[in-house]
mmCIF file of C-alpha atoms in Angstrom:
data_model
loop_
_atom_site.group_PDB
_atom_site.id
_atom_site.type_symbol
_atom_site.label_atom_id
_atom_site.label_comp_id
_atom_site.label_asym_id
_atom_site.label_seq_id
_atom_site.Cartn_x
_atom_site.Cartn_y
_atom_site.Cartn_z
ATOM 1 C CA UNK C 12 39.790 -15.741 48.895
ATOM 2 C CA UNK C 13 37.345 -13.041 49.191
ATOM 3 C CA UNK C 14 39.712 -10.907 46.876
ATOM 4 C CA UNK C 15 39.642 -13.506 44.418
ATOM 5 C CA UNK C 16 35.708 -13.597 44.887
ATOM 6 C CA UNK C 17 35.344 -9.793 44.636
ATOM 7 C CA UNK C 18 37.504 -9.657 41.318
ATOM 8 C CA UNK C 19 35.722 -12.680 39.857
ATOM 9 C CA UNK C 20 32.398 -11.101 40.131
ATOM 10 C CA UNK C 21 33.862 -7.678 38.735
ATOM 11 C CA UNK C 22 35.644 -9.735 35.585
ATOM 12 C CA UNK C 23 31.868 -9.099 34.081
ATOM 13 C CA UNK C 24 33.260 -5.112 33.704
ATOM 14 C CA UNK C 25 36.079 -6.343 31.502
ATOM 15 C CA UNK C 26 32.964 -7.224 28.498
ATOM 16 C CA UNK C 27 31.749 -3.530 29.279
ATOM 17 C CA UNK C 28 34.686 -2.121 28.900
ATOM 18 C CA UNK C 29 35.736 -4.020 25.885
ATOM 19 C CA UNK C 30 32.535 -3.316 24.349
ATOM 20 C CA UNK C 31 33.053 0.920 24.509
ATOM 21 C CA UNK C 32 36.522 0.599 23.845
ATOM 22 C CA UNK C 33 35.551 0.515 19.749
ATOM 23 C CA UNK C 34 33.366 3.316 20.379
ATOM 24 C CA UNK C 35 35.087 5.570 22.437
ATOM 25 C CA UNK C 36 38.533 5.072 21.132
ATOM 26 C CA UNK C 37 38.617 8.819 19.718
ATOM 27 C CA UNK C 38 37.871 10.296 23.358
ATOM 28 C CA UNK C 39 39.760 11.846 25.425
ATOM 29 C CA UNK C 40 41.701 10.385 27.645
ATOM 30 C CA UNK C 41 40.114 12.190 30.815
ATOM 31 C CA UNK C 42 36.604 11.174 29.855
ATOM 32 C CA UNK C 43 37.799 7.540 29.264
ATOM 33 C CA UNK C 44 39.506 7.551 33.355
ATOM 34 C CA UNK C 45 36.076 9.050 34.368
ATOM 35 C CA UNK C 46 33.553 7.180 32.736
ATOM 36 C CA UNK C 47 35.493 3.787 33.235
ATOM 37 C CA UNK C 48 34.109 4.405 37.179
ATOM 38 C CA UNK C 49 30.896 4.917 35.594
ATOM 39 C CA UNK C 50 30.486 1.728 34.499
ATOM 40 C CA UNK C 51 27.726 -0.779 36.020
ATOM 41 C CA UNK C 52 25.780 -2.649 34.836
ATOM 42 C CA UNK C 53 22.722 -0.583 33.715
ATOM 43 C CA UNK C 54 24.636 2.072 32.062
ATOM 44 C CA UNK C 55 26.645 -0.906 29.988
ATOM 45 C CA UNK C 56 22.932 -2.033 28.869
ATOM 46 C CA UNK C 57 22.042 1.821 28.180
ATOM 47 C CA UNK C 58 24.577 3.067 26.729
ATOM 48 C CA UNK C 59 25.409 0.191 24.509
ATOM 49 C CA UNK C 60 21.700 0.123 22.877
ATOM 50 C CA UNK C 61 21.967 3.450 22.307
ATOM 51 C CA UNK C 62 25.695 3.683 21.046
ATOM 52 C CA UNK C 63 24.858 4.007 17.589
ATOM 53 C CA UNK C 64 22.196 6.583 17.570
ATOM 54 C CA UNK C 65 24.484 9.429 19.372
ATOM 55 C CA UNK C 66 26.871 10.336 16.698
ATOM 56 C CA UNK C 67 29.984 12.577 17.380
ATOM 57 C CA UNK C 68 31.805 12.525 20.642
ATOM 58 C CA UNK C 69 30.522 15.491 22.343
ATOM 59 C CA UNK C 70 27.129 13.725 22.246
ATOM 60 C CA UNK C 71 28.619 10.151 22.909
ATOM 61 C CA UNK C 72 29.813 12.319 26.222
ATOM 62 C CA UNK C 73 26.904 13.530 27.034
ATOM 63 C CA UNK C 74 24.619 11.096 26.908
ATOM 64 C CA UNK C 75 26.875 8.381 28.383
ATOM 65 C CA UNK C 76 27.746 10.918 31.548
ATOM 66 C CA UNK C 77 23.630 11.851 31.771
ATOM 67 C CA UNK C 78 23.027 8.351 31.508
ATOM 68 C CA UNK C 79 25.817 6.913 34.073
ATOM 69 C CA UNK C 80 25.388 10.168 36.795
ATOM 70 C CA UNK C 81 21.657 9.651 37.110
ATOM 71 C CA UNK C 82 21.143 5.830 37.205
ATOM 72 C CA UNK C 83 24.615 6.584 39.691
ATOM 73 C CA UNK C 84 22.989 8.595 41.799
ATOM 74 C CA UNK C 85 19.608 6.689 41.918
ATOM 75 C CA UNK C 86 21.576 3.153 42.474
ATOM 76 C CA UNK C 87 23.762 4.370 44.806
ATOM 77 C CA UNK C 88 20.399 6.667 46.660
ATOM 78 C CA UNK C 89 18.516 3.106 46.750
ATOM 79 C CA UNK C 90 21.063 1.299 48.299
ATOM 80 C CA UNK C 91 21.630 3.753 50.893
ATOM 81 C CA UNK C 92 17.617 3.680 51.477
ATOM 82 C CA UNK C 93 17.658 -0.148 51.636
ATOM 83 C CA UNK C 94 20.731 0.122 54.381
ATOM 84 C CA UNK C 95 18.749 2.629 56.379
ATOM 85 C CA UNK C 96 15.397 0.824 56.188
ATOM 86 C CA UNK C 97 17.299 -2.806 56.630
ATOM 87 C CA UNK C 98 15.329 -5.287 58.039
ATOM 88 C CA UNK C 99 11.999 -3.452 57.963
ATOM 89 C CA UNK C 100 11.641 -3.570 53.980
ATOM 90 C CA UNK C 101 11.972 -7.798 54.571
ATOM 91 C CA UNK C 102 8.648 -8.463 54.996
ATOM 92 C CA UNK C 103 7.784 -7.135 51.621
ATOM 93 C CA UNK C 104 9.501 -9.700 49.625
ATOM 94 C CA UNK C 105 11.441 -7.425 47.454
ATOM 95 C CA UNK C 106 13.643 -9.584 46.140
ATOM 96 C CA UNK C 107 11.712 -10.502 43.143
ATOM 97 C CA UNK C 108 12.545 -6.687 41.722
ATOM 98 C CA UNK C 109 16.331 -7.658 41.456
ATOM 99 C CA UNK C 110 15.357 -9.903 37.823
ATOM 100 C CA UNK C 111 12.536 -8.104 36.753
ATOM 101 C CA UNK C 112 14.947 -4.869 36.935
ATOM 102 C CA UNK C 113 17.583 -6.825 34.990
ATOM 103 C CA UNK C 114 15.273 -8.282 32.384
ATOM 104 C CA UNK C 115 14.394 -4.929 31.404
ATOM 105 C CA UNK C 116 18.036 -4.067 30.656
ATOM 106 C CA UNK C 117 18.089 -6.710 28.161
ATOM 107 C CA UNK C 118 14.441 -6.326 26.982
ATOM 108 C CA UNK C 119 14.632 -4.630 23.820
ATOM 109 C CA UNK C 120 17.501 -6.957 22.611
ATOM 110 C CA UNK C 121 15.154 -10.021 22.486
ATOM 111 C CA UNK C 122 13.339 -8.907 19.541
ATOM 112 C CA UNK C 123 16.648 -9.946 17.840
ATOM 113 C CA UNK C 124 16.797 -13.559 17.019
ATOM 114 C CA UNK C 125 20.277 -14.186 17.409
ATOM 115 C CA UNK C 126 20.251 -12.259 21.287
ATOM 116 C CA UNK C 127 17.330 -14.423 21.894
ATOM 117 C CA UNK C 128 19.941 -17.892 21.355
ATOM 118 C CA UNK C 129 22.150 -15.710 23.471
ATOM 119 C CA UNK C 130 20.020 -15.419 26.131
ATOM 120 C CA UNK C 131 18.605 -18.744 25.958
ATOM 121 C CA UNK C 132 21.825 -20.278 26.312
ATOM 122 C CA UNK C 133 23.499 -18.038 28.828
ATOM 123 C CA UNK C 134 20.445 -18.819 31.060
ATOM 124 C CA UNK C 135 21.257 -22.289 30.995
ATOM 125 C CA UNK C 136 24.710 -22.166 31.474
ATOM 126 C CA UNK C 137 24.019 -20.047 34.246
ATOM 127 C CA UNK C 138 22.021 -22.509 35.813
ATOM 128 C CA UNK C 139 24.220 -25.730 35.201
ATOM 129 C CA UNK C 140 27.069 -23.564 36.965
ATOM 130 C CA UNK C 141 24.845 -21.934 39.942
ATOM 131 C CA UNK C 142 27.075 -23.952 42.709
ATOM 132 C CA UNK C 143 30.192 -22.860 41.291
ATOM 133 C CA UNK C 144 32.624 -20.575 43.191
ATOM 134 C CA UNK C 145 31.263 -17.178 42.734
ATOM 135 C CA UNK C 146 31.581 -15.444 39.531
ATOM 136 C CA UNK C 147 32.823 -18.129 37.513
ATOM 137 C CA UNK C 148 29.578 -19.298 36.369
ATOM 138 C CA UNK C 149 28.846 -15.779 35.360
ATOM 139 C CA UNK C 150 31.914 -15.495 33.100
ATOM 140 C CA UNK C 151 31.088 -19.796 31.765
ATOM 141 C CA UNK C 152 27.893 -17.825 30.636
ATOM 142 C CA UNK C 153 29.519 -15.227 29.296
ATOM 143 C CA UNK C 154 31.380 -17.586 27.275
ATOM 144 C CA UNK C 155 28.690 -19.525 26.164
ATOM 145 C CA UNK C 156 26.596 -17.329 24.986
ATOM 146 C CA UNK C 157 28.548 -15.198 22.838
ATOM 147 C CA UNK C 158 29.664 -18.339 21.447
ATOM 148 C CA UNK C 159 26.211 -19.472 20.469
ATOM 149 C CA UNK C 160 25.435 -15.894 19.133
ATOM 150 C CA UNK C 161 28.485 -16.131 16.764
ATOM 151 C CA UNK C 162 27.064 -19.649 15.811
ATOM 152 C CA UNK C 163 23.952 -17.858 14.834
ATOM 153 C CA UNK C 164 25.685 -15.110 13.131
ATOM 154 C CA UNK C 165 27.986 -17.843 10.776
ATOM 155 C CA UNK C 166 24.683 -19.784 9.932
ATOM 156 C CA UNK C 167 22.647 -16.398 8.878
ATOM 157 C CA UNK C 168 25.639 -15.630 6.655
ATOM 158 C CA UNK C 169 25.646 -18.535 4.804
ATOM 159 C CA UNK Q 24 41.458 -5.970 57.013
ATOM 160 C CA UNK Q 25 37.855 -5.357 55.601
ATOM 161 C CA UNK Q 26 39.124 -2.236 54.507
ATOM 162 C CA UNK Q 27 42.586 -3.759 52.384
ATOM 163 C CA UNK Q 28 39.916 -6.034 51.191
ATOM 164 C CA UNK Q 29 37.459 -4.091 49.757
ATOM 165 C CA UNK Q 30 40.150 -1.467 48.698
ATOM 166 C CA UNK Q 31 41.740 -4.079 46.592
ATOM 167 C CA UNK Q 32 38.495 -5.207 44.711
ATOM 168 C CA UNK Q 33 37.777 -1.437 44.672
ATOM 169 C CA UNK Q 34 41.091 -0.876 42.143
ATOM 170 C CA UNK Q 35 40.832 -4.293 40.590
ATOM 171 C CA UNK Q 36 37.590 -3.390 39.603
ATOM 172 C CA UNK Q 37 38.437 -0.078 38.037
ATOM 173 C CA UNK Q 38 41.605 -1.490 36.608
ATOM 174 C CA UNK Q 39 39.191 -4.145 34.897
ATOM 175 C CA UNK Q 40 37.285 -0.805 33.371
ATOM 176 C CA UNK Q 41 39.503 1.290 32.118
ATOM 177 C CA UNK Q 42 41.954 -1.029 30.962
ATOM 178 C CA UNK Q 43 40.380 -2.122 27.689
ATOM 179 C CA UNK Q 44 39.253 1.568 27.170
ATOM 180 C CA UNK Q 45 43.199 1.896 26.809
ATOM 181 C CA UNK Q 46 44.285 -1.453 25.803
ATOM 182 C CA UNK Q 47 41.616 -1.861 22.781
ATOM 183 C CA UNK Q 48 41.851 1.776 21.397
ATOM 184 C CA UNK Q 49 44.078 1.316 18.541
ATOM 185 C CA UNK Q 50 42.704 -2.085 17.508
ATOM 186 C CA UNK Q 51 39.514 -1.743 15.500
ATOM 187 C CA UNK Q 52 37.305 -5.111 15.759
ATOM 188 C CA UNK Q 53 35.494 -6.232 12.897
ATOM 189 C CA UNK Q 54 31.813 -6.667 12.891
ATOM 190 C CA UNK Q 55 31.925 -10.285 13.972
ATOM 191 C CA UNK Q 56 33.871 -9.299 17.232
ATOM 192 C CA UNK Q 57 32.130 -6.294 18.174
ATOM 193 C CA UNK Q 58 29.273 -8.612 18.235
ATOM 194 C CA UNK Q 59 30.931 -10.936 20.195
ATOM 195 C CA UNK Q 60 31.829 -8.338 22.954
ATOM 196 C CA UNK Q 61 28.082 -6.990 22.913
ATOM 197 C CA UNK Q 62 26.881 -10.464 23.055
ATOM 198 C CA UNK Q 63 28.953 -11.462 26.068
ATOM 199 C CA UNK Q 64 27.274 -8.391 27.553
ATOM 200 C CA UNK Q 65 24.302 -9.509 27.148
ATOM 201 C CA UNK Q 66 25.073 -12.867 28.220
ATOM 202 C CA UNK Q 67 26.733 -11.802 31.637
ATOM 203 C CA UNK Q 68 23.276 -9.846 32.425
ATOM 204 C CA UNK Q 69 21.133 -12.815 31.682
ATOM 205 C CA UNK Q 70 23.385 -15.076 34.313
ATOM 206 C CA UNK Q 71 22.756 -12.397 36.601
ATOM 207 C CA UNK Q 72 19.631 -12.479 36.209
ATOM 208 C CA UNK Q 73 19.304 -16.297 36.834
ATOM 209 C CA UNK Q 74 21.048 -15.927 39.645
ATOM 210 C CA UNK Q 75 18.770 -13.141 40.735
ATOM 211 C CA UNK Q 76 15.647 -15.511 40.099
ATOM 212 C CA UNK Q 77 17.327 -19.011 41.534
ATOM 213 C CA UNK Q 78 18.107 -17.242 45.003
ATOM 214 C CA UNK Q 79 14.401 -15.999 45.323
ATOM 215 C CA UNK Q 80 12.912 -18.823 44.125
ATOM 216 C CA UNK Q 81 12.877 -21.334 47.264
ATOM 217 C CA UNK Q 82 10.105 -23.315 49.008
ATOM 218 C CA UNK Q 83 6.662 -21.473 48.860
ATOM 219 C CA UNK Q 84 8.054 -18.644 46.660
ATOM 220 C CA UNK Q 85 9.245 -21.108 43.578
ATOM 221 C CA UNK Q 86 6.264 -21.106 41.313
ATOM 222 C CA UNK Q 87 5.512 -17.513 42.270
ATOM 223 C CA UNK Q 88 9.080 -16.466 41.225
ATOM 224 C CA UNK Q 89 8.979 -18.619 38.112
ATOM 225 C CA UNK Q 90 5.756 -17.514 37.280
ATOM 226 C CA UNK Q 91 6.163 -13.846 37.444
ATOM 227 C CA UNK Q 92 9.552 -14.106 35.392
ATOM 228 C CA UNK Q 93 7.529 -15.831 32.663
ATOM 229 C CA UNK Q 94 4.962 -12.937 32.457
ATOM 230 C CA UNK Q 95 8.329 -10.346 32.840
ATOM 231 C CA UNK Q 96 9.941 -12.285 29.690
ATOM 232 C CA UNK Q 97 7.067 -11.874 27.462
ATOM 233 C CA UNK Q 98 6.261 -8.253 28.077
ATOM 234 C CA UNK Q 99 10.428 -7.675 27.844
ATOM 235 C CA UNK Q 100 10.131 -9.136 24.300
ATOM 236 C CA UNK Q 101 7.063 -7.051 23.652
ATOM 237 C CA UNK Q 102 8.801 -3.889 24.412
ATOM 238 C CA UNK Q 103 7.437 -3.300 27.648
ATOM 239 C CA UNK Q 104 9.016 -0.582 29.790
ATOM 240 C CA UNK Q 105 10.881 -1.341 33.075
ATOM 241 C CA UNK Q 106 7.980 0.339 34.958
ATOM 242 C CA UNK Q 107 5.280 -1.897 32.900
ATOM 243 C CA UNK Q 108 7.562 -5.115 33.442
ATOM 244 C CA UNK Q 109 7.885 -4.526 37.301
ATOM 245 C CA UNK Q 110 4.374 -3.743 37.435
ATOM 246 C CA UNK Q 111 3.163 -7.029 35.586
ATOM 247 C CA UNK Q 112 6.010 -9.474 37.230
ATOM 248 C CA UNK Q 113 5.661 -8.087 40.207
ATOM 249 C CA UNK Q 114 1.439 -8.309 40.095
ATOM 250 C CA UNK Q 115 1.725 -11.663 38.656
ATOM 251 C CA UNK Q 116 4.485 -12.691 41.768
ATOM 252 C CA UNK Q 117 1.425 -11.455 44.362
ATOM 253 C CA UNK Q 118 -1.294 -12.492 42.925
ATOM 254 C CA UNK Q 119 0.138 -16.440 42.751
ATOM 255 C CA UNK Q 120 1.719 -15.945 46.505
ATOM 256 C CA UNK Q 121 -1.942 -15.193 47.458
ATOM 257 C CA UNK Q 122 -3.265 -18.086 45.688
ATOM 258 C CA UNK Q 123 -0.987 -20.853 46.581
ATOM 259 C CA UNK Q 124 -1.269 -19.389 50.284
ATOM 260 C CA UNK Q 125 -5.266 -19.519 49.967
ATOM 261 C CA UNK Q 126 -4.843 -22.740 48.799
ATOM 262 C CA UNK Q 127 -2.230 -24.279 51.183
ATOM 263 C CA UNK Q 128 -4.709 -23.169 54.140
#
């Protein structure tokens, strides 16, 4: 069960990856087996805003690798400060920075009316689904809104 | 056994990132599925980010939480930088903890 758990909750990475795949299907293979362990996700929000501004793949490298080693190093520095501190950071009531951190990942995209149906609906998907078994209501939102942004897509093409 | 367990979702997890960078190479999406894929994205950090925001949000700390992800949302859609969004969420989460603490003595 808790293997099941820990997969469903990393299924998320599979939309990540997909999502590179069409831009870094000319890369080398090596940077493709390093960079797949790179992938969380801030540098999925990051790198995927950005992914059409850094032409050729020398620069797609760089940038993803600056991108992924120093919001790496940072996430992985923070959560080895919050396991040291433990207990003593509780009284602060951090855990209000956890959304506000994730809703600027996705900031910039609401200016776009058809991410802001995305978003809309994913949120209440996610919602509706809260008490199901971990990391299938993540993936029900997944589903939902992506459906609802091709919706929007169909209707501004006509 | 904590170890086999979180040495399996260890490799599952990598095996769940590098195997569309493989898998997907030769196929080309069109426009309509790339935006698909970016959407889901998008859509998998916005559950999270309920998620985030329902587990915080419990007894005294419900309207401050709800209230601080309003002010977050519109600055987000205004542009506002992480640092700007944590500062005005995270002011607007305080100042209505204060309040509703004020007024509930």
């Amino acid at each position: 069960v808790a293997i099941l758990t820990g997969l469903l909750i990393n299924a998320r990475l599979l939309v990540y990856s997909a999502s590179f795949a069409q831009y870094w299907s000319e890369q080398p293979r090596w940077f493709r087996l390093a960079a797949a362990g790179l992938i969380i996700d801030p540098t999925w929000a990051v790198a995927e805003r950005h992914a059409n501004s850094v032409s050729g793949l020398r620069q797609q490298r760089a940038f993803f690798l600056g991108a992924a080693i120093t919001l790496g190093v940072v996430f992985s520095g923070a959560m080895a400060l919050g396991a040291i501190l433990g207990t003593r950071l509780d009284s602060l009531d951090l855990e209000i920075v956890i959304p506000l951190c994730l809703l600027a990942l996705i900031g910039p995209s609401l200016r776009d009316g058809g991410t802001r149906v995305v978003v809309v609906v994913a949120a209440a998907v996610a919602m509706l689904t809260i008490h199901w078994p971990s990391g299938t209501g993540l993936l029900a939102a997944a589903v939902a809104g992506s459906v609802a942004g091709l919706g929007v897509d169909r209707r501004s093409e006509r | 056994m904590t170890w086999l367990v979180m040495l399996a979702v260890g490799a599952g997890s990598y095996v769940f990132r590098v195997g569309p960078l493989f898998l997907l190479q030769r196929i080309a999406p069109s426009e309509r599925a790339s935006r698909l894929i970016r959407n889901a994205g998008t859509a998998v950090i916005t559950a999270l980010i309920v998620v985030a925001a329902k587990g915080n949000a419990t007894g005294t700390a419900t309207v401050p939480t709800l209230l601080a992800m309003a002010v977050a949302v519109v600055l987000a859609a205004r542009g506002a930088s992480m640092m700007r969004l944590l500062a005005g969420g995270g002011s607007a989460y305080v100042l209505t903890m204060v309040i509703s603490s004020l007024i509930s003595s």
